[in-house]
Coordinates of C-alpha atoms and ligand atoms in Angstrom, one line a residue:
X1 CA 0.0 0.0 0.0
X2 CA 0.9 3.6 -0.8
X3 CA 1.8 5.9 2.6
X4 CA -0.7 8.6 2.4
X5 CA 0.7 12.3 3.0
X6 CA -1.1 14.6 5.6
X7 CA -1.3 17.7 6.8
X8 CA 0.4 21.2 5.7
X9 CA 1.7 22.9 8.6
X10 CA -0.5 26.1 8.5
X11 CA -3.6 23.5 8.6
X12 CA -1.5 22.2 11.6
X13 CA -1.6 25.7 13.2
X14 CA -5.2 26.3 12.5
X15 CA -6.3 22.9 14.0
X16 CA -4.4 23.1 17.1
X17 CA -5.5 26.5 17.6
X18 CA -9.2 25.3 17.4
X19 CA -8.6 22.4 19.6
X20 CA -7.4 24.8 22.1
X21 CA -11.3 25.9 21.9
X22 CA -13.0 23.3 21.8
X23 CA -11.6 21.6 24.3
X24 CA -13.1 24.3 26.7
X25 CA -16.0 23.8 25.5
X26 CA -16.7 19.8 25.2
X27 CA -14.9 19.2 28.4
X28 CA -16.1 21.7 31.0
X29 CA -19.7 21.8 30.2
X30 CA -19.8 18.3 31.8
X31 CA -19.1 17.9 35.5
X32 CA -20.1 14.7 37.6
X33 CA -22.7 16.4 39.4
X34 CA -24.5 15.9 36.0
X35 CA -23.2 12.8 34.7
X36 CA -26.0 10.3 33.5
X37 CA -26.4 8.0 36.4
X38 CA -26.4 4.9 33.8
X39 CA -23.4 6.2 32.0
X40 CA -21.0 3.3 32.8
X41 CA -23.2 0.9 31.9
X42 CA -23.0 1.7 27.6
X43 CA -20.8 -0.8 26.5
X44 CA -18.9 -0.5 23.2
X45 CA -20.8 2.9 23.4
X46 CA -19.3 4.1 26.6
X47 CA -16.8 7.7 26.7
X48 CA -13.5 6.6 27.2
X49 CA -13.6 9.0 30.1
X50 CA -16.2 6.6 31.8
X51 CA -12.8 4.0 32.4
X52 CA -10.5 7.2 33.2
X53 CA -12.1 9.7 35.2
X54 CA -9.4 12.3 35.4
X55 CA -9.3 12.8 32.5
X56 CA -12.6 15.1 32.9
X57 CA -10.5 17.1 35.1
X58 CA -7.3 17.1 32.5
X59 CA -7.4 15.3 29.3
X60 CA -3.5 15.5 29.0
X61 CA -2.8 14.1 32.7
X62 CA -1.1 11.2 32.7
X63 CA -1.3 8.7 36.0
X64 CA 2.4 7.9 36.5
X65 CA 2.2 6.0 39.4
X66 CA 0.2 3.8 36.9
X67 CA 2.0 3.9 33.9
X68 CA 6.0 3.8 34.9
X69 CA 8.1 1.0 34.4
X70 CA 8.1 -2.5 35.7
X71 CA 11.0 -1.3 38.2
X72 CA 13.7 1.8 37.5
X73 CA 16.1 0.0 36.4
X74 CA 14.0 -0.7 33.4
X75 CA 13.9 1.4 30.1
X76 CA 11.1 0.7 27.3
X77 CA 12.6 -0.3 24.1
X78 CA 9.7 -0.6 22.2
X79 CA 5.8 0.0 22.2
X80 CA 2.9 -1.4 20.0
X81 CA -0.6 0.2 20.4
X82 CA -3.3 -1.4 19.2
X83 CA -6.5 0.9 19.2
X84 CA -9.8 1.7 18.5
X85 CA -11.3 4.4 16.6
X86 CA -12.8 7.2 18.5
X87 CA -16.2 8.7 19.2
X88 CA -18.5 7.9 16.2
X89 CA -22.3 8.9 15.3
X90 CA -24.2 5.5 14.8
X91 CA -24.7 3.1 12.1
X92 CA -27.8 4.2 9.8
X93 CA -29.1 0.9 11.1
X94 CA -29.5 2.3 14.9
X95 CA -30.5 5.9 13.6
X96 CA -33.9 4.2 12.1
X97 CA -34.1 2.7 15.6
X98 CA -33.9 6.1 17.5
X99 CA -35.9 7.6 15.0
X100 CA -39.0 5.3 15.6
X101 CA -38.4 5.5 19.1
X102 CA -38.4 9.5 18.9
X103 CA -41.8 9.2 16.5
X104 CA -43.9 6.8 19.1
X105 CA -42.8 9.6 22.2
X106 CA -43.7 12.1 20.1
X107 CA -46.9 10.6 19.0
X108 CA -48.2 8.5 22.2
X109 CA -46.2 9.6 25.5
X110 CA -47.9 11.6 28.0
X111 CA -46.6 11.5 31.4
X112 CA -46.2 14.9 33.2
X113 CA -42.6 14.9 34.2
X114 CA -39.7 17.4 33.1
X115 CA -37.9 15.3 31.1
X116 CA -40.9 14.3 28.7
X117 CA -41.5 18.1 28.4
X118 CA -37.4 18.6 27.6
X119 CA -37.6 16.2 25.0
X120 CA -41.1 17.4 23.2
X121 CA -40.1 21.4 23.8
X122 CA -36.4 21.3 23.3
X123 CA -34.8 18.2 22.0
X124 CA -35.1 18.0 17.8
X125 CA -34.2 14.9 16.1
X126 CA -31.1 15.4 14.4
X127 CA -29.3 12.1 13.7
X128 CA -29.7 11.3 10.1
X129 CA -28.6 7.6 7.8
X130 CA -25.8 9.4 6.2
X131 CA -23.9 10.4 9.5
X132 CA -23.7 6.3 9.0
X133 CA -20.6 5.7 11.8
X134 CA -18.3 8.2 11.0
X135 CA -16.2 9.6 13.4
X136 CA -17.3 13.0 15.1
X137 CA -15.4 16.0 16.5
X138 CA -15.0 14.3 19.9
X139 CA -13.2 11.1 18.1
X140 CA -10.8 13.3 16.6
X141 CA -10.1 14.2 20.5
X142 CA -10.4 11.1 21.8
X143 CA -7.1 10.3 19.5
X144 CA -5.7 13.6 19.3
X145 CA -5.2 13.6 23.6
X146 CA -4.3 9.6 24.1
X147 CA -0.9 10.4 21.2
X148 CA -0.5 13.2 23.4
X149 CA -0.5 11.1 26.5
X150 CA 1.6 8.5 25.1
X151 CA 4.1 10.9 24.1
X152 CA 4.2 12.3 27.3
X153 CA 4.1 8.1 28.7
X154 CA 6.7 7.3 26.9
X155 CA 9.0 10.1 25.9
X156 CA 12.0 7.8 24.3
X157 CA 10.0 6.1 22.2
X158 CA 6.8 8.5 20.5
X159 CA 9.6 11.2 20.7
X160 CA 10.5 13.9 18.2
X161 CA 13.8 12.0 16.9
X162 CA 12.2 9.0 16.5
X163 CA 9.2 10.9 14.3
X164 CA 12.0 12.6 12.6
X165 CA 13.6 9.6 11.7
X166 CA 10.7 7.2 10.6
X167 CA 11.1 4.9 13.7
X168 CA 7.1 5.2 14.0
X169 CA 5.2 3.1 12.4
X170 CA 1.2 4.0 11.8
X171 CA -1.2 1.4 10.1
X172 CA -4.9 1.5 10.3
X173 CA -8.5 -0.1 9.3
X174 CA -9.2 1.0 6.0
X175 CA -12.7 2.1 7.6
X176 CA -13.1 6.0 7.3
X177 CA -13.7 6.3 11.3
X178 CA -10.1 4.5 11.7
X179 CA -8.4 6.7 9.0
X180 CA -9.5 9.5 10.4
X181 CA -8.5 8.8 14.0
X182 CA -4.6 8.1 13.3
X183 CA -4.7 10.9 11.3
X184 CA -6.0 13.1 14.6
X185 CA -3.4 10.6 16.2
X186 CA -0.7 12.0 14.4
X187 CA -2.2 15.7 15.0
X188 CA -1.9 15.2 18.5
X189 CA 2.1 14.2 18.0
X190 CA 2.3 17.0 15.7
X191 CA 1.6 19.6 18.4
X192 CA 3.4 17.8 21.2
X193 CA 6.6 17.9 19.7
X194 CA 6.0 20.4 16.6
X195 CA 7.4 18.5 14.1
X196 CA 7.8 20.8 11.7
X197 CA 7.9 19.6 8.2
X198 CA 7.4 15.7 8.6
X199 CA 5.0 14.7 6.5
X200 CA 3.3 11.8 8.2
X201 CA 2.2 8.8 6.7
X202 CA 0.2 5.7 7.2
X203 CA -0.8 2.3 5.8
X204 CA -4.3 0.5 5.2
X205 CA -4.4 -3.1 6.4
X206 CA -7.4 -4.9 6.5
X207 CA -5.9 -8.0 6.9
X208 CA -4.3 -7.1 10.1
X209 CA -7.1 -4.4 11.4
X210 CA -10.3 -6.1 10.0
X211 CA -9.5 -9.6 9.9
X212 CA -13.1 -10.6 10.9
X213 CA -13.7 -10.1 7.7
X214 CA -11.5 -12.1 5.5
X215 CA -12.0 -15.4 7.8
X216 CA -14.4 -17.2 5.9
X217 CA -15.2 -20.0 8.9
X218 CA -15.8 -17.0 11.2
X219 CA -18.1 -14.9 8.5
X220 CA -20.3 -18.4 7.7
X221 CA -20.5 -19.9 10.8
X222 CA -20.9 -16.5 13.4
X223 CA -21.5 -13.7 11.1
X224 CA -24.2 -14.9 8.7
X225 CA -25.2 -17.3 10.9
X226 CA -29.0 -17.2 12.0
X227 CA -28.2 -19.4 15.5
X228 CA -25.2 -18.2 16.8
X229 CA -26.3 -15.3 18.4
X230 CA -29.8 -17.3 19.9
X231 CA -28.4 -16.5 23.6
X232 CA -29.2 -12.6 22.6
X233 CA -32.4 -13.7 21.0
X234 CA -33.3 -15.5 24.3
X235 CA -32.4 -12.5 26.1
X236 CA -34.7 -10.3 24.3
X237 CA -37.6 -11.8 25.8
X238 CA -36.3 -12.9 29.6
X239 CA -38.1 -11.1 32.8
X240 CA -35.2 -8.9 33.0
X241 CA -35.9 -7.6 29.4
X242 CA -39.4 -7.5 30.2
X243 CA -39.0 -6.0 33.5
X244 CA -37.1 -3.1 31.4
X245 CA -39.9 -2.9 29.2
X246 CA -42.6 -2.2 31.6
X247 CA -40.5 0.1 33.6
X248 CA -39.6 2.3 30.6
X249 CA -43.8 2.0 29.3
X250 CA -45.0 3.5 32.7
X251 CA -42.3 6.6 32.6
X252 CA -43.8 7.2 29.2
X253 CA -47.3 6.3 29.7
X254 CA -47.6 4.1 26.4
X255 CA -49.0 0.9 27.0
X256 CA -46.2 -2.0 27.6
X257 CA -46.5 -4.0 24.1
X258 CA -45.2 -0.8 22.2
X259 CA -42.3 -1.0 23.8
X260 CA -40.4 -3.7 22.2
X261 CA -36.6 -4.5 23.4
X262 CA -35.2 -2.8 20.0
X263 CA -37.1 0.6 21.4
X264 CA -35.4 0.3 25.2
X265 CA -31.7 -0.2 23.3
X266 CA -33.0 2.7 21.3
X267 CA -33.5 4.9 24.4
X268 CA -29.8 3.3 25.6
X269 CA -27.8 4.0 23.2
X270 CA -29.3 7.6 22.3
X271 CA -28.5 8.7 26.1
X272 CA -25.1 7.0 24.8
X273 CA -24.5 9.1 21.6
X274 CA -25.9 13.0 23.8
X275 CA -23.4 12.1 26.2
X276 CA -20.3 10.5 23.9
X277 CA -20.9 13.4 21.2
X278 CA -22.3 16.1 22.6
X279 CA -21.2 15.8 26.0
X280 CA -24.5 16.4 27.7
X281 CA -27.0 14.7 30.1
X282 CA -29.7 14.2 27.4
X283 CA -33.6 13.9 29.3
X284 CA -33.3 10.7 26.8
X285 CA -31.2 9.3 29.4
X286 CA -34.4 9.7 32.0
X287 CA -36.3 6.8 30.2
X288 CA -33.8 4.5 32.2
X289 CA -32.3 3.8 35.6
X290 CA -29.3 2.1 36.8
X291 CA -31.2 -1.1 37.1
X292 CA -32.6 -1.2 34.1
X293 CA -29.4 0.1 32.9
X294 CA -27.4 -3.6 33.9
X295 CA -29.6 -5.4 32.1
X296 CA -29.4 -3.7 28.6
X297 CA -25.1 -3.2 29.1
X298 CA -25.9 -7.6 29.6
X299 CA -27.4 -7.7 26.3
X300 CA -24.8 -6.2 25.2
X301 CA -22.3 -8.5 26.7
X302 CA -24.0 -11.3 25.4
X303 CA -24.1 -9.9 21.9
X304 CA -20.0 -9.1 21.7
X305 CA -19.6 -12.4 24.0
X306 CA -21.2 -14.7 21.2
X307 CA -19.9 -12.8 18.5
X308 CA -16.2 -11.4 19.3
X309 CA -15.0 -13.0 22.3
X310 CA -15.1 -16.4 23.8
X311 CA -18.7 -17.8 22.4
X312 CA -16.8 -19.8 19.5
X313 CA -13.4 -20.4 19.1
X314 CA -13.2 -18.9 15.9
X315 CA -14.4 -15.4 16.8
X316 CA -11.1 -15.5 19.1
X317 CA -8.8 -18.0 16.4
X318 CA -9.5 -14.9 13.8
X319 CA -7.1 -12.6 15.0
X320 CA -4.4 -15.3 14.7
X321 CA -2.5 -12.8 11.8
X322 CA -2.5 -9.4 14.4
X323 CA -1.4 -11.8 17.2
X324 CA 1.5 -13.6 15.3
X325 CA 2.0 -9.3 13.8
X326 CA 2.2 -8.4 17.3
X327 CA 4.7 -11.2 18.8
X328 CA 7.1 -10.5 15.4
X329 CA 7.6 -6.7 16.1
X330 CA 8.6 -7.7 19.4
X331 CA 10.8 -10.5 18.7
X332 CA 12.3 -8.4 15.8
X333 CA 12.5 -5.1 18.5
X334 CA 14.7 -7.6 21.4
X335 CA 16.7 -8.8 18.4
X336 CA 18.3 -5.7 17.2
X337 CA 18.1 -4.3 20.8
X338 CA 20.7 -7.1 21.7
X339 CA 22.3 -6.5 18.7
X340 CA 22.5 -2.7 19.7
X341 CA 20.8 -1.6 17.0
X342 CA 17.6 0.5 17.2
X343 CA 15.5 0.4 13.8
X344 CA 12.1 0.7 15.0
X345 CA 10.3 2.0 18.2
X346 CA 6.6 1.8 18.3
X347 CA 3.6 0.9 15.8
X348 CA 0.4 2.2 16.2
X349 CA -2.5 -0.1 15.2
X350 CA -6.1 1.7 14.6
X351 CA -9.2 -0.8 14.2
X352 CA -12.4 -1.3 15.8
X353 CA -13.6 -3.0 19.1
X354 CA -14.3 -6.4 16.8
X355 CA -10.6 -5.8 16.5
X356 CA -9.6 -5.4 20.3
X357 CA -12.3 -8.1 21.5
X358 CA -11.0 -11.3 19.8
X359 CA -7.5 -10.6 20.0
X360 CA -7.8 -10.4 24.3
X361 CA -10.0 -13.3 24.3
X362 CA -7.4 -15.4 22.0
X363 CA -4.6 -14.1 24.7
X364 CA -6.9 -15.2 27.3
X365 CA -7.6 -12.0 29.1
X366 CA -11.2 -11.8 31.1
X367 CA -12.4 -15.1 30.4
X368 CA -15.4 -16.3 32.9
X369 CA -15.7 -19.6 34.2
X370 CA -18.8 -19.8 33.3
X371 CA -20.0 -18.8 29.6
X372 CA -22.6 -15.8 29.6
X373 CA -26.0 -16.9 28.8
X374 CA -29.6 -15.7 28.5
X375 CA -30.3 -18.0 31.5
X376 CA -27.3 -16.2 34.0
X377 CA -27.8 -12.5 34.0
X378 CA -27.7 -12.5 37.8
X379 CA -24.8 -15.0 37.9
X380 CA -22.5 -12.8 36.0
X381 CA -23.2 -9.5 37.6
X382 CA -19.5 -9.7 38.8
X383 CA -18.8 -11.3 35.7
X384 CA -14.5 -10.1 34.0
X385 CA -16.4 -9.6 30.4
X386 CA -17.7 -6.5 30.6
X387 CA -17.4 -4.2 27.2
X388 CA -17.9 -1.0 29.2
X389 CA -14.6 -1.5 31.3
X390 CA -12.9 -2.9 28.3
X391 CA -13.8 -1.5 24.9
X392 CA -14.8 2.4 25.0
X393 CA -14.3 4.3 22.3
X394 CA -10.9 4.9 21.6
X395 CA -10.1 1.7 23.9
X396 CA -6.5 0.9 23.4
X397 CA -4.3 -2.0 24.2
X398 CA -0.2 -1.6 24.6
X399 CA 2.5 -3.8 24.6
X400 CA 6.1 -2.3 26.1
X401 CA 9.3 -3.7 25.9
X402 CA 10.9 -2.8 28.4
X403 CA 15.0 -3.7 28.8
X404 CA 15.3 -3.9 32.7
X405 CA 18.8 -6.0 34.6
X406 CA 17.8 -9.1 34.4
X407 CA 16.6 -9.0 31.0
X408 CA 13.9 -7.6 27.9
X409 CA 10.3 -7.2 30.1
X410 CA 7.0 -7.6 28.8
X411 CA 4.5 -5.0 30.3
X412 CA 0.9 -4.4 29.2
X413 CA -1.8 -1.7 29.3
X414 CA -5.5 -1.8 28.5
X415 CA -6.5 1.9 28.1
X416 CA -3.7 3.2 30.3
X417 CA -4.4 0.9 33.0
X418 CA -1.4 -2.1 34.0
X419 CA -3.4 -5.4 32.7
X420 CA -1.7 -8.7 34.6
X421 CA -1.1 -11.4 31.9
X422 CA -3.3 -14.2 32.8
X423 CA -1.9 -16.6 35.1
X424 CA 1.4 -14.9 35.6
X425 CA 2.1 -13.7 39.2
X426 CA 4.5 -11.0 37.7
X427 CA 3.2 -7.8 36.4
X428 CA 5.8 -7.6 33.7
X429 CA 7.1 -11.2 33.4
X430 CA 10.4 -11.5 31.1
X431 CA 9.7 -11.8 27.8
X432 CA 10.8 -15.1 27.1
X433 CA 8.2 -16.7 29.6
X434 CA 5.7 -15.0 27.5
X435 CA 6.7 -16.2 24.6
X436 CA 7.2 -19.9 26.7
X437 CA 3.5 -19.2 28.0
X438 CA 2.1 -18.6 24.5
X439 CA 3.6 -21.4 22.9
X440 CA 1.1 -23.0 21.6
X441 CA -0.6 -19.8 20.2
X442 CA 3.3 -18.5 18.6
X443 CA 3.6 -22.3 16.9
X444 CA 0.2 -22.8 15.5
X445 CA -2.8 -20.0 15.3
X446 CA -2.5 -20.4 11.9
X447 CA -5.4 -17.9 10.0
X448 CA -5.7 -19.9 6.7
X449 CA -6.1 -23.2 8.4
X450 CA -8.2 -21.6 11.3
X451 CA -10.6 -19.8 8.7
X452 CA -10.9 -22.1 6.0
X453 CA -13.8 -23.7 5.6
X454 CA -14.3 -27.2 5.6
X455 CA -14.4 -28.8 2.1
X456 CA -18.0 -30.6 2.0
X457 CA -20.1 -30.7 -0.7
X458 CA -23.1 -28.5 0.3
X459 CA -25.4 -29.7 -2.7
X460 CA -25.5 -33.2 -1.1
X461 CA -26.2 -31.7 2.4
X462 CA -30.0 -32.6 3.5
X463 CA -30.6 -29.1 5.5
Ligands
NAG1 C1 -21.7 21.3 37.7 O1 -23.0 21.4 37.0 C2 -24.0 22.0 37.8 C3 -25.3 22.0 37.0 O2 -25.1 22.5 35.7 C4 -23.6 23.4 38.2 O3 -24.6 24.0 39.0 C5 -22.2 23.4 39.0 O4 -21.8 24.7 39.2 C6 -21.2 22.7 38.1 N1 -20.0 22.5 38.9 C7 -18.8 22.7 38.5 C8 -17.6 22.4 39.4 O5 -18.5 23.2 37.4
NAG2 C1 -15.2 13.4 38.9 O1 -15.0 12.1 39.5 C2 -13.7 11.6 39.4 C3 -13.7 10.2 40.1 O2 -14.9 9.9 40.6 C4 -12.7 12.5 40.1 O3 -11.4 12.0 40.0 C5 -12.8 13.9 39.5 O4 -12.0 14.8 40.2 C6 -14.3 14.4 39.4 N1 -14.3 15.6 38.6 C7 -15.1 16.7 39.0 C8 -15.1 17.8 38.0 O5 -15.7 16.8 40.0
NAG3 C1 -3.2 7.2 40.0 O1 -3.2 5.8 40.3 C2 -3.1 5.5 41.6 C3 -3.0 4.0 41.8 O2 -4.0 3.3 41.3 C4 -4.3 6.0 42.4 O3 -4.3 5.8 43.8 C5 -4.5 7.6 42.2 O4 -5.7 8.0 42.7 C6 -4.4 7.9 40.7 N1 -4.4 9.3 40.5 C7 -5.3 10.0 39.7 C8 -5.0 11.4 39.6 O5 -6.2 9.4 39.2
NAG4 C1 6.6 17.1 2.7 O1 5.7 17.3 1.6 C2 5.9 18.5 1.0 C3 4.8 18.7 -0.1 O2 4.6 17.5 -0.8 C4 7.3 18.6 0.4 O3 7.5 19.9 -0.3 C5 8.3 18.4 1.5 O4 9.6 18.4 1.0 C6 8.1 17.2 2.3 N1 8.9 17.2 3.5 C7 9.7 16.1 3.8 C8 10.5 16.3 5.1 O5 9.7 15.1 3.2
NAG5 C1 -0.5 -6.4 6.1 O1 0.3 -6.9 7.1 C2 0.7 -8.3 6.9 C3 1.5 -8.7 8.2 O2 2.5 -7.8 8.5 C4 1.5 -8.4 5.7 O3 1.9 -9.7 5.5 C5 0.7 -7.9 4.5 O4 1.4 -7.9 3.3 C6 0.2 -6.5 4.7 N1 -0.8 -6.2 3.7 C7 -0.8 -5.0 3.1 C8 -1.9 -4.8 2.1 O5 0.1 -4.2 3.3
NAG6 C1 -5.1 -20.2 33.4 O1 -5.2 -21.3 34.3 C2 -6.5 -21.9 34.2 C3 -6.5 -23.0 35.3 O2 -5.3 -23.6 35.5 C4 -6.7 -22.5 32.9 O3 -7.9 -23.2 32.8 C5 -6.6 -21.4 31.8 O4 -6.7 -22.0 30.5 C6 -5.3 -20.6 32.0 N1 -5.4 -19.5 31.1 C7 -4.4 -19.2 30.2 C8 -4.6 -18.0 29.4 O5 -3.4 -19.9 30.1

């Protein structure tokens, strides 16, 4: 693929300049006092600030007590981050969905309370099909801050030299909410260190940042399939959905059977979009409580369980390429740090959440006991899978090599947090146990095998 050029420097000067602005403006309208009370609960939907609370305080502080090394005698040789796009309006498929939903309140609800009156007197329907997942302002911040952060994480590696030199890496989804976060990524780096001149580039790869969709076992069987997402199905119609249902129709007024469980994830996910795009406490958000709030962030669960995490093996076995991607960069990087020789010092990785989800499952990281199920909402309330802690927008996950006295470190990060490889006692274990530890995955995972369908003749399948 071709690198793509960006930026002239007086566009530079103008967007950082606006940024400056806006930053006032998206980030101190909002304070906690009047924070939705279900806004942890949204999932793959959920602000990155949700997981990172500070950051409402500072977008550019940086938790150090967190994010230093495994011990000081240790110095990070190299750094991949794998991340997801930022802030996005929704699919065309879940405006229609918030559209109804905003028709049948319109039309039928008729309680007396001050929400209903802030929705029918102030709020306007303005999401339209053709905003259709692309990223907004917010995004562009969401990616712009976190290279700023990582800059300021790890100085020796995102630093200017190594910009200046072409020691940085940048590869993305070929997705038009992914281009355009690296290249608010690269913004971000531009106004850190003012790298005046460089002409950033980056590279499309699908195969690495949307593998889900080249493997042709995990399209068929998951993807297309009309079954393998029946636990959501289920779900749709337990007591707890239903419970939902008749809680959100007395708010409103409107008799139960109108509101089906596609309306409630309506109501969800638009309190979801006022707050992740516009930063505000939409009177949306009123249609739901906390409670009610669990059990749609569950349907949820359910939906990325079954489809991008441990529900088949294949969801997890499709990210085989970015994991054996991943493991070479960092075999290549403690190679020609032994031999003294520094060619490259991070990558950064933009994709989506179905990019993030089965690549943490394949490495094994919060994997229940049990398997989530329409039958075990209340089981899993303390369940490890839960999207909102792990997949916000802009969710990121980094691997640092560290060189430390007794040898090359792995450490890892999920959105600036340390995340403990699972079962390993260290929190940055040398990096040949990882490699021992992942053994089987580094000497088979292979995607062609994994993804290939197997070679029966359908016509003389009785269905
Ligand atoms: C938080 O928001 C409330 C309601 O808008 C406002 O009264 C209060 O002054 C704000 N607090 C801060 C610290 O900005
Ligand atoms: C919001 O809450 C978080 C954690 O609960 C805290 O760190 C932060 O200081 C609070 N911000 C404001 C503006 O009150
Ligand atoms: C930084 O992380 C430490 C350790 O988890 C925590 O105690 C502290 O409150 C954090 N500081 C901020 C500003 O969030
Ligand atoms: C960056 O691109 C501009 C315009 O294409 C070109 O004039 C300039 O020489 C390039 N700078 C570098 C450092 O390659
Ligand atoms: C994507 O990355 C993989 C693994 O590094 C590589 O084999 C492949 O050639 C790349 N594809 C493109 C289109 O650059
Ligand atoms: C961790 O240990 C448990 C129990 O010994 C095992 O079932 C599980 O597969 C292990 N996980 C990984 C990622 O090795």
């Amino acid at each position: 693929m071709k690198p793509i050029n960006l930026l002239s420097r007086n566009r530079h000067v103008i967007t950082a300049a606006l940024s400056i602005i806006m930053v006032r403006v998206s980030y101190c309208t909002l304070n906690n006092s009047t924070l939705p009370a279900i806004a942890t609960y949204f999932g793959t939907k959920g602000r990155y600030e949700e997981v990172n609370p500070h950051l409402l305080d500072n977008i550019l502080s940086v938790n150090n007590s967190l994010m230093g090394p495994p011990s000081s005698d240790c110095k990070a040789v190299h750094l991949i981050a794998v991340i997801r796009h930022g802030t996005r309006y929704p699919t065309a498929k879940n405006v229609k969905k918030i559209a109804h939903l905003y028709d049948l309140v319109m039309a039928e609800a008729s309680s007396s309370t001050w929400w209903l009156k802030d929705i029918k007197s102030k709020w306007a329907m303005w999401y339209t099909e053709d905003m259709d997942g692309k990223l907004v302002t917010k995004g562009k911040f969401d990616h712009r801050y976190l290279a700023i952060r990582l800059a300021k994480t790890f100085p020796t590696l995102i630093s200017r030299d190594n910009l200046l030199g072409n020691r940085i890496e940048f590869m993305t989804s070929s997705k038009h909410r992914c281009v355009d976060s690296i290249k608010a990524f690269q913004e971000g780096l531009h106004q850190h260190w003012d790298v005046q001149g460089l002409n950033f580039t980056h590279y499309v790869n699908d195969s690495l940042m949307r593998f889900f969709d080249q493997c042709r076992k995990f399209v068929e069987d998951v993807e297309n399939s009309k079954t393998a997402l029946k636990e959501v199905e289920i779900f749709k119609t337990s007591v707890e959905m239903d419970g939902v249902r008749r809680k959100m129709a007395s708010r409103l007024q409107i008799p139960h059977t109108l509101i089906t469980p596609d309306l409630v994830e309506a109501a969800f996910f638009l309190c979801a979009y006022e707050l992740a795009i516009k930063s505000e406490n939409s009177p949306w958000c009123s249609l739901l409580d906390e409670e009610d709030a669990e059990v749609v962030e569950y349907k949820s669960d359910l939906k990325q369980y079954w489809k991008r995490a441990y529900g088949y093996d294949i969801n997890r076995k499709s990210s085989c390429s970015l994991f054996h991607d991943i493991f070479r960069r960092l075999d290549e990087a403690s190679y020609s740090y032994r031999r003294g020789e520094v060619t490259k010092a991070a990558a950064v990785q933009v994709g989506h959440g179905e990019t993030l989800l089965p690549l943490l499952s394949l490495m094994g990281f919060f994997r229940d006991e049990t398997p989530l199920t329409a039958e075990n909402f209340a089981e899993q309330r303390g369940r490890r899978f839960r999207t909102s802690r792990i997949a916000p927008y802009a969710a990121n996950l980094l691997f640092v090599l560290h060189e430390c006295s007794d040898g090359l470190r792995l450490q890892l990060f999920l959105n600036e947090k340390p995340l403990p490889l699972p079962n390993m006692s260290h929190p940055a274990p040398l990096y040949d146990t990882v490699r021992a530890h992942y053994s089987g995955l580094l000497h088979g995972c292979d995607f062609n095998k994994e993804c290939e369908l197997p070679k029966v003749n359908s016509m003389n399948t009785e269905l």
